[in-house]
mmCIF file of C-alpha atoms in Angstrom:
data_model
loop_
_atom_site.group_PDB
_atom_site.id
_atom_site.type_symbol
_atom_site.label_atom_id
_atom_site.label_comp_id
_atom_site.label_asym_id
_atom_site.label_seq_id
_atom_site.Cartn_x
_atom_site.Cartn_y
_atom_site.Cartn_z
ATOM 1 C CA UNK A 1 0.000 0.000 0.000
ATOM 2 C CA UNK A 2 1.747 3.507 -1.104
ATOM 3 C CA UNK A 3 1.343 6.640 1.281
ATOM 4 C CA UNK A 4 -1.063 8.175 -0.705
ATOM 5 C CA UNK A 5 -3.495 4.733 -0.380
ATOM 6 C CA UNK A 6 -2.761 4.966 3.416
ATOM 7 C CA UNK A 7 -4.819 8.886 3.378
ATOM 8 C CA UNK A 8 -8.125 7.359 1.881
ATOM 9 C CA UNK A 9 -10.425 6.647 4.807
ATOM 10 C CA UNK A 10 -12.604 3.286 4.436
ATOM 11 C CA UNK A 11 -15.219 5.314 3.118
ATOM 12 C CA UNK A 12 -13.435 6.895 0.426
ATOM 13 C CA UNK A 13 -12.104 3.625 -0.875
ATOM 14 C CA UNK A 14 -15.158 2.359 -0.985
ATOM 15 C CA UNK A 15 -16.237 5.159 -3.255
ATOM 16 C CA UNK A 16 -13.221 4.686 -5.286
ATOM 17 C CA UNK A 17 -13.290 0.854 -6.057
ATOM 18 C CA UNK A 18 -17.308 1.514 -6.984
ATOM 19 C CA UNK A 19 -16.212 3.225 -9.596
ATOM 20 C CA UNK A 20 -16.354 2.673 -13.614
ATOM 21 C CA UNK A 21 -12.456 2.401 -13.994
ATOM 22 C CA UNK A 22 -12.515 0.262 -16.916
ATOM 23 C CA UNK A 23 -15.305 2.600 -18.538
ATOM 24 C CA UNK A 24 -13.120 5.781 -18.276
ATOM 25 C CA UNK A 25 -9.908 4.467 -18.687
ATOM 26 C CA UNK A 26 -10.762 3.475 -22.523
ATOM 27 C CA UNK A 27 -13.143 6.813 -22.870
ATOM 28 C CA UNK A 28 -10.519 9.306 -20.925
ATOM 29 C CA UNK A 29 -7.350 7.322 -20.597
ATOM 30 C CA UNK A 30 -6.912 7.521 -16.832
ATOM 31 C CA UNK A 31 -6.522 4.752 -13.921
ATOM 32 C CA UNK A 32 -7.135 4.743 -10.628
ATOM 33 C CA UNK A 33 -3.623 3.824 -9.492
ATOM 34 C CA UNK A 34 -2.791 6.767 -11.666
ATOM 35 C CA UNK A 35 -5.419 8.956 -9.662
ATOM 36 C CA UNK A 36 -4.205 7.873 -6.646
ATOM 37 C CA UNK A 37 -0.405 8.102 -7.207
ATOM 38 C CA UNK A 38 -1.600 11.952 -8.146
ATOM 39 C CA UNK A 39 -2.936 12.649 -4.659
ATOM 40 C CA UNK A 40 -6.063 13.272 -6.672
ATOM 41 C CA UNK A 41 -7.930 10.021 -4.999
ATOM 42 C CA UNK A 42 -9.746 11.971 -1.849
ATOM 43 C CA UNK A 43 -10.610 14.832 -3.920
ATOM 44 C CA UNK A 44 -12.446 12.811 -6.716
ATOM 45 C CA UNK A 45 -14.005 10.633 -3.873
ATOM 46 C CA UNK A 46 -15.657 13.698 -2.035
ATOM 47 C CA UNK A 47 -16.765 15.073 -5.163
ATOM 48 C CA UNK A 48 -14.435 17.668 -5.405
ATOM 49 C CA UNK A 49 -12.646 18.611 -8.962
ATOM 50 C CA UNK A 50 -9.255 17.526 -8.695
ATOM 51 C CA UNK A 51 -5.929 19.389 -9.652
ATOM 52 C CA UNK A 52 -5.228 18.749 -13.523
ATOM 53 C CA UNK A 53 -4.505 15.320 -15.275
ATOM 54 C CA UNK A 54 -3.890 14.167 -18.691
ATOM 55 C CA UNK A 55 -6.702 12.800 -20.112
ATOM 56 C CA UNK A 56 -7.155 11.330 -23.579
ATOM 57 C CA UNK A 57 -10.827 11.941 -24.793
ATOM 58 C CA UNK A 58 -12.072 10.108 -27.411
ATOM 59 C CA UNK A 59 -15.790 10.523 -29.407
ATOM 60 C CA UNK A 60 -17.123 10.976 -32.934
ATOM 61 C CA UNK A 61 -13.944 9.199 -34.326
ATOM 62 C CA UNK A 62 -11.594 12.326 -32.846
ATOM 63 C CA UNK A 63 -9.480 11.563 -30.338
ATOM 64 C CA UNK A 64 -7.815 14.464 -28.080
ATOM 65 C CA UNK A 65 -5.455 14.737 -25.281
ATOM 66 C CA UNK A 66 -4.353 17.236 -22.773
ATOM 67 C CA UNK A 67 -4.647 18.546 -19.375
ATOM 68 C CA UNK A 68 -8.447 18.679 -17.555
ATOM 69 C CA UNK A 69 -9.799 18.793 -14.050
ATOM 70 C CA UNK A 70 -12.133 15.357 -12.885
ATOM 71 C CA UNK A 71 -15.145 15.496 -10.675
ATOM 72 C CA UNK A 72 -16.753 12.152 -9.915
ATOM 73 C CA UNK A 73 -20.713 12.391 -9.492
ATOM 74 C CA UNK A 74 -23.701 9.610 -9.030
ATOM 75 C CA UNK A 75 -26.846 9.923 -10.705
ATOM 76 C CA UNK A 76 -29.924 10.002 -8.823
ATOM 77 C CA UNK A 77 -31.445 7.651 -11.182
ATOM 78 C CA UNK A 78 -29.726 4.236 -10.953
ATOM 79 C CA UNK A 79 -26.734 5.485 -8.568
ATOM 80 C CA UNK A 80 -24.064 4.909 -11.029
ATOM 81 C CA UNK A 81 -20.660 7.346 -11.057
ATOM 82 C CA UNK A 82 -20.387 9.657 -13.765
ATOM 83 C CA UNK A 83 -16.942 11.603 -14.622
ATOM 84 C CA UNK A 84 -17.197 15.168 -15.277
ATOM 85 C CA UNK A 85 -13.914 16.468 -17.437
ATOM 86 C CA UNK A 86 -12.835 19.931 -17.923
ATOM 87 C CA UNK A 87 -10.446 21.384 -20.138
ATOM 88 C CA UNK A 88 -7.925 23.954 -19.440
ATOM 89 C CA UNK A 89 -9.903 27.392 -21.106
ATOM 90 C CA UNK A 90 -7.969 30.103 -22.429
ATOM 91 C CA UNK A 91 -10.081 32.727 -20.955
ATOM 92 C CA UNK A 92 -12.905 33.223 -18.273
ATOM 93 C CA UNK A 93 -16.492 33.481 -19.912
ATOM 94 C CA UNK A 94 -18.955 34.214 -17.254
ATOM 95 C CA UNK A 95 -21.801 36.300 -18.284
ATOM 96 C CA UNK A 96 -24.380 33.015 -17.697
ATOM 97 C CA UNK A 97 -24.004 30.120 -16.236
ATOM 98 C CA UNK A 98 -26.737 26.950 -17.651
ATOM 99 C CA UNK A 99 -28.245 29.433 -19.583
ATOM 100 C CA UNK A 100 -28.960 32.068 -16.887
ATOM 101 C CA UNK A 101 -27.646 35.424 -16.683
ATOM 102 C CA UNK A 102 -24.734 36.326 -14.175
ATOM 103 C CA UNK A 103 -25.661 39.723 -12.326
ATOM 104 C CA UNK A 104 -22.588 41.955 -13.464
ATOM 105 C CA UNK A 105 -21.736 42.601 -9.681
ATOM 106 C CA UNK A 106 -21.289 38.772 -9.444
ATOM 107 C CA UNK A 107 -19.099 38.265 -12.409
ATOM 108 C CA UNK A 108 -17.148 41.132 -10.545
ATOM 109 C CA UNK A 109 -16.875 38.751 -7.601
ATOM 110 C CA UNK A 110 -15.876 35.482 -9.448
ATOM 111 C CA UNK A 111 -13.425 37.804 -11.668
ATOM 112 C CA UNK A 112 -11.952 39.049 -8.023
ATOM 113 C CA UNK A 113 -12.734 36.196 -5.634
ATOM 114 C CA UNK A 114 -13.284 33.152 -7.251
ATOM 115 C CA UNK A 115 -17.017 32.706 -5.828
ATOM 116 C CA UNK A 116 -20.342 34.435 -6.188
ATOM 117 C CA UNK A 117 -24.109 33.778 -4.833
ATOM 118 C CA UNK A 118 -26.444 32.845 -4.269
ATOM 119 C CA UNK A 119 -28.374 32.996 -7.579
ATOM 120 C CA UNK A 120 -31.710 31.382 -8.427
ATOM 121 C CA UNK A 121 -30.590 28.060 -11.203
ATOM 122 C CA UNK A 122 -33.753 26.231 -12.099
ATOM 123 C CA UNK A 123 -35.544 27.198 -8.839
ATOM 124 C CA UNK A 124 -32.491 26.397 -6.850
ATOM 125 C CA UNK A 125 -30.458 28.567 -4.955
ATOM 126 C CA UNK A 126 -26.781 28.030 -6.368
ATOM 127 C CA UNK A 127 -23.406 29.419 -5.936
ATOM 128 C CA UNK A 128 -20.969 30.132 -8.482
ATOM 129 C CA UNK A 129 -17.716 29.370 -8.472
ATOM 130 C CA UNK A 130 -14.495 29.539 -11.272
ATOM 131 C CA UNK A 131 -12.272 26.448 -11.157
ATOM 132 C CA UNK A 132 -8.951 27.669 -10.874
ATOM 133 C CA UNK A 133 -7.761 25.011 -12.738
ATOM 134 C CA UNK A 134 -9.702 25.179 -15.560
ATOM 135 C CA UNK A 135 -11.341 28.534 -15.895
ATOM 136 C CA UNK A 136 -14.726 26.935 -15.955
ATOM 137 C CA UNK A 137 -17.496 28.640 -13.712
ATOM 138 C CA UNK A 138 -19.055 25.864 -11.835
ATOM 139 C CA UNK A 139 -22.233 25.560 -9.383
ATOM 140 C CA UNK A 140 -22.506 24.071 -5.651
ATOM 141 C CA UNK A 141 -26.042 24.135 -3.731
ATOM 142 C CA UNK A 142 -26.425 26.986 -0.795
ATOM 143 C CA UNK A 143 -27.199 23.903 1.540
ATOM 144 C CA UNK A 144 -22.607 23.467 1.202
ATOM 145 C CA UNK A 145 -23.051 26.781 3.209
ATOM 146 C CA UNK A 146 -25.572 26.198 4.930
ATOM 147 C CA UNK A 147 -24.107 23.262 6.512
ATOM 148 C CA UNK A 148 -20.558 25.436 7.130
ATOM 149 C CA UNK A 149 -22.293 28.034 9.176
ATOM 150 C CA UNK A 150 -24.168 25.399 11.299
ATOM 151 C CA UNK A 151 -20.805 23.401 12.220
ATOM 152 C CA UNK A 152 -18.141 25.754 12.321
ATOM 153 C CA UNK A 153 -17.976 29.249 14.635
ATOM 154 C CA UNK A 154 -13.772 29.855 13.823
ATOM 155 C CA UNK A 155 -12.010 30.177 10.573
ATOM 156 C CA UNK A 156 -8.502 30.410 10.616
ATOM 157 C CA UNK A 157 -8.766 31.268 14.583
ATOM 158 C CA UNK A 158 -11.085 34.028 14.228
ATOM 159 C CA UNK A 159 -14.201 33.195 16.353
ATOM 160 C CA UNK A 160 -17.115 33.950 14.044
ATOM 161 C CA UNK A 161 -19.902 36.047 15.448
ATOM 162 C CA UNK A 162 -23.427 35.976 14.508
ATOM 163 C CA UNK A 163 -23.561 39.240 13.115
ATOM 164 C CA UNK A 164 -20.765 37.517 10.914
ATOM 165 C CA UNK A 165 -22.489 34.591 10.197
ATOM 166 C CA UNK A 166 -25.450 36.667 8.833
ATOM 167 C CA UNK A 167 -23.057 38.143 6.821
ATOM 168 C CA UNK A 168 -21.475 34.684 5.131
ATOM 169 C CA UNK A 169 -25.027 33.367 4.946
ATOM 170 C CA UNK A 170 -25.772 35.667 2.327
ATOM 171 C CA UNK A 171 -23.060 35.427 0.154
ATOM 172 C CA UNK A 172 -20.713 38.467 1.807
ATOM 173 C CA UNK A 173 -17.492 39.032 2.880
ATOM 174 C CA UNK A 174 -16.201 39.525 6.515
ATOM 175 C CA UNK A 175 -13.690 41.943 5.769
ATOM 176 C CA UNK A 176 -10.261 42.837 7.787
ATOM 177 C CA UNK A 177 -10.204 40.356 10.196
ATOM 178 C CA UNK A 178 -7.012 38.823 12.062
ATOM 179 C CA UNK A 179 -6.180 35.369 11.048
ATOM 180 C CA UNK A 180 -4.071 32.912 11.753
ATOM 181 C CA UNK A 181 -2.910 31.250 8.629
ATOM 182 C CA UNK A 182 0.409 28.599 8.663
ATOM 183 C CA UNK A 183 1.642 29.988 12.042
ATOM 184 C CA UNK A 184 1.387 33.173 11.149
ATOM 185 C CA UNK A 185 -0.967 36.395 11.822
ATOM 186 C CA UNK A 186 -2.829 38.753 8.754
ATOM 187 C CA UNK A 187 -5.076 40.579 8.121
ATOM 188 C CA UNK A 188 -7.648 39.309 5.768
ATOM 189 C CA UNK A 189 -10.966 38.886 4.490
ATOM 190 C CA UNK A 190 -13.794 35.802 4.732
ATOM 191 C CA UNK A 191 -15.756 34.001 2.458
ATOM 192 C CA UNK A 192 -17.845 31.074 1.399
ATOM 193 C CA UNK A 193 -15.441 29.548 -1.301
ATOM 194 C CA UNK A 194 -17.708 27.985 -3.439
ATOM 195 C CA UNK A 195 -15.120 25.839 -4.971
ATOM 196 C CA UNK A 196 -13.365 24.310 -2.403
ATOM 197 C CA UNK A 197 -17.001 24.157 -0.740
ATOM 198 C CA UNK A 198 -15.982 25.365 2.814
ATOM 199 C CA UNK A 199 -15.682 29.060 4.639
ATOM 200 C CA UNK A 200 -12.068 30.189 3.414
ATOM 201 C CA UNK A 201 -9.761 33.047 3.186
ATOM 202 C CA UNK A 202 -10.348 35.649 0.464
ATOM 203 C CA UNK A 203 -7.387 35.407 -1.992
ATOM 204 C CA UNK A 204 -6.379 38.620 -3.019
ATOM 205 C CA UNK A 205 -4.358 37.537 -6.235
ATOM 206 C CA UNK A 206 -7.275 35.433 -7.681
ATOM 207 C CA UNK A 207 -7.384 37.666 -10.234
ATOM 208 C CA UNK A 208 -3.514 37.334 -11.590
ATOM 209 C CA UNK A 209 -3.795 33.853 -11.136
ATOM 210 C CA UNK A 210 -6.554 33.096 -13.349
ATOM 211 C CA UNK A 211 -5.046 35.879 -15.864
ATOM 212 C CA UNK A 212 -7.701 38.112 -15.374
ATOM 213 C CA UNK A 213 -5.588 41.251 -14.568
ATOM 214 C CA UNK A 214 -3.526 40.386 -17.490
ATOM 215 C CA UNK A 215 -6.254 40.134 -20.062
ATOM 216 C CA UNK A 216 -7.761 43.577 -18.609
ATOM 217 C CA UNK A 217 -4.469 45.066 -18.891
ATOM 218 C CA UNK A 218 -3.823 43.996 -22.426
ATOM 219 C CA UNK A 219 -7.295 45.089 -23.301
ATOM 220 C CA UNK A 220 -6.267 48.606 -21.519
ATOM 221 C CA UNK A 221 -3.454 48.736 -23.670
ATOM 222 C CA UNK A 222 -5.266 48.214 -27.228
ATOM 223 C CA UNK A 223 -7.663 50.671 -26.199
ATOM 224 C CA UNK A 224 -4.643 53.095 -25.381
ATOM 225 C CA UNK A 225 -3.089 52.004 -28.931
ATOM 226 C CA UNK A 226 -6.445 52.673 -30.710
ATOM 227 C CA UNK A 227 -6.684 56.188 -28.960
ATOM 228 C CA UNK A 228 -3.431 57.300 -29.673
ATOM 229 C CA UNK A 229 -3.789 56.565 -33.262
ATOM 230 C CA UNK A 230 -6.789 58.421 -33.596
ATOM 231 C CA UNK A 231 -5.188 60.905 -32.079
ATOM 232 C CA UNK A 232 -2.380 61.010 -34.382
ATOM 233 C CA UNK A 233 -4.534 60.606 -37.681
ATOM 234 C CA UNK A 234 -7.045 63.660 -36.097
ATOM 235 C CA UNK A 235 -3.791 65.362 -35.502
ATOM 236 C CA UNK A 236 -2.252 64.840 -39.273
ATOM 237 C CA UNK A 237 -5.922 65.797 -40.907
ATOM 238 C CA UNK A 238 -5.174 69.311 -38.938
ATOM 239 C CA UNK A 239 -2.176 69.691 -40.191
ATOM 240 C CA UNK A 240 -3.018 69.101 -43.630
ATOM 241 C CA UNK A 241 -5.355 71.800 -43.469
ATOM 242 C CA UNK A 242 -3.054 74.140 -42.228
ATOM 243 C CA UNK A 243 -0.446 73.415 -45.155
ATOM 244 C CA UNK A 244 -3.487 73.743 -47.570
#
C-alpha cells in the first residue's frame, strides 16, 4: 500500500473501487492507481474537482489529449458514477451560467474572488464558483453553506460572530479580520469559497492567477493604442489643413 493509499479513509475507498475504472480508462485514458499516485484520490471521492490530469478523450472518431480537471458524481437515477472532465480554457467566460444570466456585480466577484451567490438556477439557490484550474465557472447548492455556518464558529482562529455569520449566509465578505494562517498572523478577508465548498480566506491575487488582470491590462493597452492613433490621424488631418 503507497502513502497516498494509506490517506483514503474506508469510506473513500469504498467510493473509489465503486467506480467505472474500466469505462473511463478506454473513454478518458486515466486509472485509478494513476489517480491515486496523483494525490487526486480523496478529492475525486468527495466530489471535489481535482488538480489537472492528462486525459485522452475520445468521441465521434476524434481523439484528443491534454490537461483537464475530474469530478466524480452519481446519478440520482440508478446510482451509477459519472466523470465530469474539464479542459484547461484560455479565458474566463462568465456572463451566464446553464443558460442564466450572471448579475454583473457577481461576475465582478468570481473575476476578483473566485465565488459568487447565491443565484436562483432552475428554482435552486446556487453558488458560483471559477475552477482555478480550468477557468470553468461551476455551481454548488447553498445547503454546502448552509451546513458550514451550522458546524463551524472559527475560521482560521477568528471566532465567528453571529452578526458575521449573517453576513457569510448571504453570500458576503467579513472583511479585515485577524487570522491565523500557517503559524502566522494577517489581516484578511472571509468568504464562502464555493469551490473548495468550505468558509475560506479571500485570496487577493485570484485575479492574476486566473489571468484576469492580465487580459484587462492587455485590453487597456489596445484601447490606449487605438486612442493614440486616432489621435495622431485627427492630428495629421489638422495639419493638412493648415499646409493647404
Amino acid at each position: 500500500m503507497t502513502a497516498e493509499e494509506r490517506k483514503l479513509t474506508s469510506w473513500e475507498r469504498s467510493r473509489l473501487d465503486a467506480m467505472p475504472w474500466a469505462k473511463w480508462q478506454e473513454k478518458f485514458g486515466i486509472s485509478e492507481n494513476e489517480i491515486i499516485e496523483k494525490g487526486l484520490g480523496k478529492d475525486l471521492a468527495q466530489g471535489r474537482y481535482t488538480s489537472l490530469v492528462r486525459v485522452f478523450s475520445s468521441g465521434d472518431g476524434v481523439r484528443q489529449d491534454g490537461d483537464a480537471s475530474l469530478r466524480a458524481y452519481q446519478t440520482t437515477k440508478d446510482g451509477e458514477f459519472q466523470l465530469e472532465v474539464q479542459g484547461v480554457r484560455e479565458s474566463l467566460y462568465i456572463r451566464n451560467v446553464f443558460g442564466k444570466e450572471i448579475p454583473e456585480e457577481m461576475q465582478k466577484d468570481l473575476r476578483e474572488r473566485g465565488s459568487a451567490g447565491p443565484l436562483d438556477i432552475n428554482g435552486r439557490q446556487q453558488y458560483l464558483a471559477v475552477n482555478p484550474n480550468t477557468r470553468a465557472v461551476v455551481v454548488c447548492p447553498a445547503s454546502s453553506l448552509e451546513n458550514e455556518l451550522s458546524r463551524r464558529n472559527e475560521v482560521f482562529g477568528h471566532t465567528l460572530s453571529d452578526d458575521e455569520k449573517a453576513v457569510l449566509a448571504k453570500g458576503g465578505v467579513v472583511k479585515d479580520v485577524e487570522m491565523l494562517y500557517n503559524g502566522k498572523t494577517n489581516k484578511g478577508d472571509i468568504h464562502f469559497d464555493a469551490f473548495r465548498q468550505c468558509l475560506w480566506s479571500v485570496d487577493k491575487n485570484f485575479a492574476e492567477k486566473i489571468g484576469m488582470k492580465k487580459a484587462e491590462t492587455n485590453e487597456q493597452s489596445q484601447a490606449q493604442t487605438a486612442k493614440n492613433a486616432q489621435k495622431q490621424e485627427e492630428s495629421n488631418k489638422k495639419s493638412k489643413g493648415v499646409h493647404m
